[in-house]
mmCIF file with all atom_site columns, C-alpha atoms in Angstrom:
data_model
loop_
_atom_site.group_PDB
_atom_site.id
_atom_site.type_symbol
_atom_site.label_atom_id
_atom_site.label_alt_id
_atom_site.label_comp_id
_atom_site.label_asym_id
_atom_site.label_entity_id
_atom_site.label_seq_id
_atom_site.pdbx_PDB_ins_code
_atom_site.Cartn_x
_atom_site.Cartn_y
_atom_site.Cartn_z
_atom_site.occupancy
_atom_site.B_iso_or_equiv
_atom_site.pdbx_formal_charge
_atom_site.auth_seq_id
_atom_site.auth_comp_id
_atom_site.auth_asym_id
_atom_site.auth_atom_id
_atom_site.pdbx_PDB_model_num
ATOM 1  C CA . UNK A 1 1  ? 94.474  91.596  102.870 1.00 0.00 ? 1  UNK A CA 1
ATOM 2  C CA . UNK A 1 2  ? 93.090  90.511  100.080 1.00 0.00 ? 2  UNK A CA 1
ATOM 3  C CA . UNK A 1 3  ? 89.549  91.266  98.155  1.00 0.00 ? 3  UNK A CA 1
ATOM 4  C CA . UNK A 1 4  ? 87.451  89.562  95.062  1.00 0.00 ? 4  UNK A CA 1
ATOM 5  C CA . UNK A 1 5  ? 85.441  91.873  93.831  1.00 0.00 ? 5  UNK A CA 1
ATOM 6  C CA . UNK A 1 6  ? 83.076  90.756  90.805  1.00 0.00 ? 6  UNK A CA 1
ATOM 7  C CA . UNK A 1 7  ? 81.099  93.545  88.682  1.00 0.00 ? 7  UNK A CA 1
ATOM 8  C CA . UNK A 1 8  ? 80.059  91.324  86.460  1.00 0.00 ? 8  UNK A CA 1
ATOM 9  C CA . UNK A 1 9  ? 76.541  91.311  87.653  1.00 0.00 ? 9  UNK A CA 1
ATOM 10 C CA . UNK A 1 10 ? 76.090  94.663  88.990  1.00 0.00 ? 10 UNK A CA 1
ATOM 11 C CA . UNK A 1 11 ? 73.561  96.865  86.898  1.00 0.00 ? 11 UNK A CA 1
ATOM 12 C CA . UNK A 1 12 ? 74.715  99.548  89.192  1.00 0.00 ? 12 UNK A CA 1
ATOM 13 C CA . UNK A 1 13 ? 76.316  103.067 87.188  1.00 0.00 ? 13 UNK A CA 1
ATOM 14 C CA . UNK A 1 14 ? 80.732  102.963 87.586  1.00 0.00 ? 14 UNK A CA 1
ATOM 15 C CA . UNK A 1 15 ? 80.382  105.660 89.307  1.00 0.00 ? 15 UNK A CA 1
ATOM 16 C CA . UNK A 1 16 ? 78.338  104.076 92.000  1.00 0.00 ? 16 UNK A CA 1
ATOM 17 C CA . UNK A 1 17 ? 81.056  101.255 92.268  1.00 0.00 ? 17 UNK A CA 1
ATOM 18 C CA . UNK A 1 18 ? 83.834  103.567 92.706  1.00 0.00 ? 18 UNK A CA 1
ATOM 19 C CA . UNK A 1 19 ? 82.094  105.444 95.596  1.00 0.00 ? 19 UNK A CA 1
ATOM 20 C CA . UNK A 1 20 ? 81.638  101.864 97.135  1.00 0.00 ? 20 UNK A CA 1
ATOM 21 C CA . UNK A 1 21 ? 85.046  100.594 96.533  1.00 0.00 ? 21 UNK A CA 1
ATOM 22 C CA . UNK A 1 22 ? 86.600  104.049 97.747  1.00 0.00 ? 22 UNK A CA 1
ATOM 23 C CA . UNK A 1 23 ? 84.591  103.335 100.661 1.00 0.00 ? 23 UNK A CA 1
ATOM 24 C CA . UNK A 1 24 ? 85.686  99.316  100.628 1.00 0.00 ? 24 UNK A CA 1
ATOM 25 C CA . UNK A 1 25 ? 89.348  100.633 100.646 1.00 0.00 ? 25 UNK A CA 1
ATOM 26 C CA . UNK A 1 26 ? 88.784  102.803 103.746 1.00 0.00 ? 26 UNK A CA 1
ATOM 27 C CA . UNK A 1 27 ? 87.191  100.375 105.598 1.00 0.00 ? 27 UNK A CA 1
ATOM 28 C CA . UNK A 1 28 ? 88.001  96.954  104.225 1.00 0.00 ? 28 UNK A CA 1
ATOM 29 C CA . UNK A 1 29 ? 85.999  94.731  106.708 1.00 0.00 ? 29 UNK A CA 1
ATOM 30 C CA . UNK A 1 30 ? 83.266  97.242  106.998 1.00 0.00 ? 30 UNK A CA 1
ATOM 31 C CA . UNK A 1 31 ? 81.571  96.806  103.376 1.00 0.00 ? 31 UNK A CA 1
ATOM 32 C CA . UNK A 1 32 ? 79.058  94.121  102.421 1.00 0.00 ? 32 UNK A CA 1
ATOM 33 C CA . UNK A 1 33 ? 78.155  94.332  98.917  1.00 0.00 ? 33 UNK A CA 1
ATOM 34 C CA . UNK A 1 34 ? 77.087  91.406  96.716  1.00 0.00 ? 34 UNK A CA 1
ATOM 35 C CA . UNK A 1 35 ? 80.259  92.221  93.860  1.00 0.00 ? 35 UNK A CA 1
ATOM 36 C CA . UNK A 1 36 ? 82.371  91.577  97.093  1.00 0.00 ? 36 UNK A CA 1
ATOM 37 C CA . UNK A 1 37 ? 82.924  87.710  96.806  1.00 0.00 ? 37 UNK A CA 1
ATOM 38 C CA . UNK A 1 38 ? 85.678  86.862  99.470  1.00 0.00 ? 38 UNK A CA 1
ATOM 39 C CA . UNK A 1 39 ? 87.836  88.678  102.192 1.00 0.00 ? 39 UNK A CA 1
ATOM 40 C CA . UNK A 1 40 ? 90.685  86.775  103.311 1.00 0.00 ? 40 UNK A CA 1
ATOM 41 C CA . UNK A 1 41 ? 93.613  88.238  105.517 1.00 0.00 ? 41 UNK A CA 1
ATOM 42 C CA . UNK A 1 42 ? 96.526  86.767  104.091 1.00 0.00 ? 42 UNK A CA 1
ATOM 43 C CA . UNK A 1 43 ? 98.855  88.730  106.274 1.00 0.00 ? 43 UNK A CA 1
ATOM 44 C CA . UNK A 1 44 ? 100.521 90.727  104.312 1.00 0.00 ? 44 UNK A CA 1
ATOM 45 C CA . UNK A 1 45 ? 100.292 94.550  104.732 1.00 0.00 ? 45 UNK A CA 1
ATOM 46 C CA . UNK A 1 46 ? 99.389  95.584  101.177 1.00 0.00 ? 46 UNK A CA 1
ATOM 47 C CA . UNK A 1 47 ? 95.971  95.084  100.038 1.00 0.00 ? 47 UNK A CA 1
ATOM 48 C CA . UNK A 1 48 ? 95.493  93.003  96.890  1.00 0.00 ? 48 UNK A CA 1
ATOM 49 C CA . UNK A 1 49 ? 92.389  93.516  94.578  1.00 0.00 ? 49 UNK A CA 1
ATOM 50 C CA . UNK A 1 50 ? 91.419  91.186  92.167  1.00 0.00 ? 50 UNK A CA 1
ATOM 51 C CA . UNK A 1 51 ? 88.533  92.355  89.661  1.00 0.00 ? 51 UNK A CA 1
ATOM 52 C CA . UNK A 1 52 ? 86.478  91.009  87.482  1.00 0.00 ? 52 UNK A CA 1
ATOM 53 C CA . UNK A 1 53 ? 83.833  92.725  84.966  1.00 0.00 ? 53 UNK A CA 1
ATOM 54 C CA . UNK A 1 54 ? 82.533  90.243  82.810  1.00 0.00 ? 54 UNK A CA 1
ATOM 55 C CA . UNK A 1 55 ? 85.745  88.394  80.568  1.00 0.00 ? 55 UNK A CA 1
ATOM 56 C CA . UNK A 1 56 ? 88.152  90.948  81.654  1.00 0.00 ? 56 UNK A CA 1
ATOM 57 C CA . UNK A 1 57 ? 90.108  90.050  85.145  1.00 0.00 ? 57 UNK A CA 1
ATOM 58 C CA . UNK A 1 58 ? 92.909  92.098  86.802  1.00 0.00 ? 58 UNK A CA 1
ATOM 59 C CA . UNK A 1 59 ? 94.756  91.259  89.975  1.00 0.00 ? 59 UNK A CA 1
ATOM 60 C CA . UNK A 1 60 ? 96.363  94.632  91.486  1.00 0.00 ? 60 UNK A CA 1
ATOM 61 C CA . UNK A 1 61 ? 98.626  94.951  94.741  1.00 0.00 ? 61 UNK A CA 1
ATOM 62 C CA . UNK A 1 62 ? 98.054  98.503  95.583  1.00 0.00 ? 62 UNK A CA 1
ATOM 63 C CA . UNK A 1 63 ? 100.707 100.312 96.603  1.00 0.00 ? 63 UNK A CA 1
ATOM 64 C CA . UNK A 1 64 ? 100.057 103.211 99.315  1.00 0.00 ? 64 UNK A CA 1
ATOM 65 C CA . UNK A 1 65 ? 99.791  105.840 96.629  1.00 0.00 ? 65 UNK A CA 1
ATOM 66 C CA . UNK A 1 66 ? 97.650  103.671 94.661  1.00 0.00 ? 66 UNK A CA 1
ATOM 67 C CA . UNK A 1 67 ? 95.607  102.664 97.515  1.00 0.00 ? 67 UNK A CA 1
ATOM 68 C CA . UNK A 1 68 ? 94.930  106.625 98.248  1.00 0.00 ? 68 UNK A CA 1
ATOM 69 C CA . UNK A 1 69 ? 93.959  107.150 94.606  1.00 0.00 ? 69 UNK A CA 1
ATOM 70 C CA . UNK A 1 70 ? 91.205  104.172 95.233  1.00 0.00 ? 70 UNK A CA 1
ATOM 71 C CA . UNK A 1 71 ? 89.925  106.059 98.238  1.00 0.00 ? 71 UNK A CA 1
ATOM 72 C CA . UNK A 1 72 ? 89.145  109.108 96.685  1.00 0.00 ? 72 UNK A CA 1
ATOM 73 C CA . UNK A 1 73 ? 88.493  108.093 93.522  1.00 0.00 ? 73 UNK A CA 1
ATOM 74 C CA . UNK A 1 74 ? 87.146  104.399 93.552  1.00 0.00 ? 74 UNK A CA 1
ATOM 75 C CA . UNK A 1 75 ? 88.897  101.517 91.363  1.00 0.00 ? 75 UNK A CA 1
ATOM 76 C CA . UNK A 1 76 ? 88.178  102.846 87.266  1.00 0.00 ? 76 UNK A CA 1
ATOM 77 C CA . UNK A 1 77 ? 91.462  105.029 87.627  1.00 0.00 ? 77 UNK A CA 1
ATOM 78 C CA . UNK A 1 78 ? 93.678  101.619 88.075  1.00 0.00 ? 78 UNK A CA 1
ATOM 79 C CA . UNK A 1 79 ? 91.506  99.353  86.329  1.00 0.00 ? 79 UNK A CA 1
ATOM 80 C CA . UNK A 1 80 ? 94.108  98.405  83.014  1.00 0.00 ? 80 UNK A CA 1
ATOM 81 C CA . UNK A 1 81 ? 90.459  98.446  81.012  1.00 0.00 ? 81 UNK A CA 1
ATOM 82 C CA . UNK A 1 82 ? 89.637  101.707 81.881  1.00 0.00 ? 82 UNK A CA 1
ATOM 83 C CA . UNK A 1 83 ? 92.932  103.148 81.074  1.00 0.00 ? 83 UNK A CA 1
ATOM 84 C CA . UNK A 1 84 ? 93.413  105.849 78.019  1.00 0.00 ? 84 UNK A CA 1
#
């Protein structure tokens, strides 16, 4: 599967968009927020994010362990912006 999400407009807090993207991971055809742009089941078994917040754009093909981090934690912990 694979998601578009776009932050760029959100005035929501990041820590209100990683408790809906933890949630959006879970239960990938059960979210409808307006950052999510387009589902489409492309029929592979890993699910592939791609993210944008303003100029910066990152396309990531979670791995399971990644994918569990996402759940609990939402998507700043793999975001290459957010990363110290």
């Amino acid at each position: 599967m694979k998601i578009w999400i776009d932050r760029t407009d959100c005035d929501a807090c990041t820590s209100y968009c990683d408790r809906h993207a933890a949630k959006l991971v879970r239960f990938p055809e059960g979210e409808d927020r307006p950052c999510i742009k387009r589902i489409e089941d492309d029929g592979s078994p890993l699910l592939t994010l791609v993210v944008r917040d303003g100029e910066l754009e990152a396309t990531l093909t979670l791995t399971e362990e990644q994918r569990q981090i996402v759940a609990l934690e939402g998507l700043s912990p793999i975001l290459p912006w957010y990363r110290h």
